[in-house]
Amino acid sequence: MIQHRIKEREPQYMDMKEIIAEAARKLILEKKVKKLTVKDIVEECQITRQAFYYHFEGIPDLIQWSIKQGTRRLLEACKEQGGAEAALKYLFVFAINAIPEVRKGIESNYGKELEQTLMQGTYQLFESIVEEENLYQNYSRQELKLILRYHSHAIFGIFQDWTPEDTKNLDMIVHEVYLIMMGKNATEDVFLC
């Protein structure tokens, strides 16, 4: 009986977390707040400080939760793309569209936490893809962690310096990154075609 009541309340609990997260996003992106505070967030979504702290320990916790939710949704969408290269392209398009928002978030007073959480989310995303695609089966867990860190940092770096020219060459870049992740190179791919 108690479990049933908890499950009934859970969607409301998640909805309030989403409302709070959306208020923080709106403050950073639309109102261009450089110093995000709990006071600003609670005023934006018209709740009490106690309500905020009921759902989150603080702003870093809110940022982590938001990115984890986004990563989960992104991974689900990637899975629906029909193959690893198509999923990678979906990830690239998503990231390209998010670049302006991410840059604004990194310029806020929680930029370092945002950057670290995005890197963790990227790592987790690649880890899920590697597991689902059964990649790197001949590597130890320690080697796999290094490979995942490498790919996460490489992708993150690519997006930090993304240019309009890169957008024009999106398909080629995605294909080359895909080949690298698969342990192949573009020359091998040409000969295989």
Tab-separated table of N, CA and C in Angstrom, residues 172 175-180 183-193:
chain	number	residue	atom	x	y	z
A	172	MET	N	31.054	13.556	-43.618
A	172	MET	CA	32.416	13.045	-43.716
A	172	MET	C	33.056	12.935	-42.327
A	175	HIS	N	31.529	10.051	-40.410
A	175	HIS	CA	32.016	8.779	-40.953
A	175	HIS	C	33.446	8.500	-40.480
A	176	GLU	N	34.303	9.509	-40.512
A	176	GLU	CA	35.683	9.303	-40.078
A	176	GLU	C	35.770	9.008	-38.583
A	177	VAL	N	34.975	9.711	-37.781
A	177	VAL	CA	34.957	9.427	-36.339
A	177	VAL	C	34.432	8.012	-36.097
A	178	TYR	N	33.414	7.625	-36.824
A	178	TYR	CA	32.869	6.269	-36.715
A	178	TYR	C	33.949	5.232	-37.029
A	179	LEU	N	34.683	5.444	-38.117
A	179	LEU	CA	35.752	4.502	-38.490
A	179	LEU	C	36.822	4.429	-37.408
A	180	ILE	N	37.189	5.567	-36.853
A	180	ILE	CA	38.183	5.583	-35.778
A	180	ILE	C	37.675	4.793	-34.580
A	183	GLY	N	37.976	1.216	-34.986
A	183	GLY	CA	39.339	0.714	-35.131
A	183	GLY	C	39.769	0.579	-36.581
A	184	LYS	N	39.139	1.322	-37.474
A	184	LYS	CA	39.481	1.301	-38.891
A	184	LYS	C	40.009	2.673	-39.271
A	185	ASN	N	40.422	2.820	-40.525
A	185	ASN	CA	40.765	4.151	-41.011
A	185	ASN	C	40.129	4.360	-42.375
A	186	ALA	N	40.116	5.590	-42.814
A	186	ALA	CA	39.412	5.940	-44.060
A	186	ALA	C	39.989	5.201	-45.259
A	187	THR	N	41.287	4.978	-45.285
A	187	THR	CA	41.910	4.269	-46.410
A	187	THR	C	41.379	2.847	-46.496
A	188	GLU	N	41.288	2.153	-45.345
A	188	GLU	CA	40.741	0.789	-45.350
A	188	GLU	C	39.313	0.794	-45.865
A	189	ASP	N	38.541	1.804	-45.462
A	189	ASP	CA	37.150	1.895	-45.858
A	189	ASP	C	37.019	2.045	-47.381
A	190	VAL	N	37.896	2.815	-47.996
A	190	VAL	CA	37.859	3.020	-49.445
A	190	VAL	C	38.100	1.688	-50.163
A	191	PHE	N	39.044	0.903	-49.653
A	191	PHE	CA	39.348	-0.369	-50.278
A	191	PHE	C	38.242	-1.409	-50.066
A	192	LEU	N	37.480	-1.238	-48.985
A	192	LEU	CA	36.411	-2.188	-48.698
A	192	LEU	C	35.185	-1.929	-49.558
A	193	CYS	N	35.042	-0.721	-50.082
A	193	CYS	CA	33.841	-0.369	-50.855
A	193	CYS	C	33.841	-0.962	-52.231
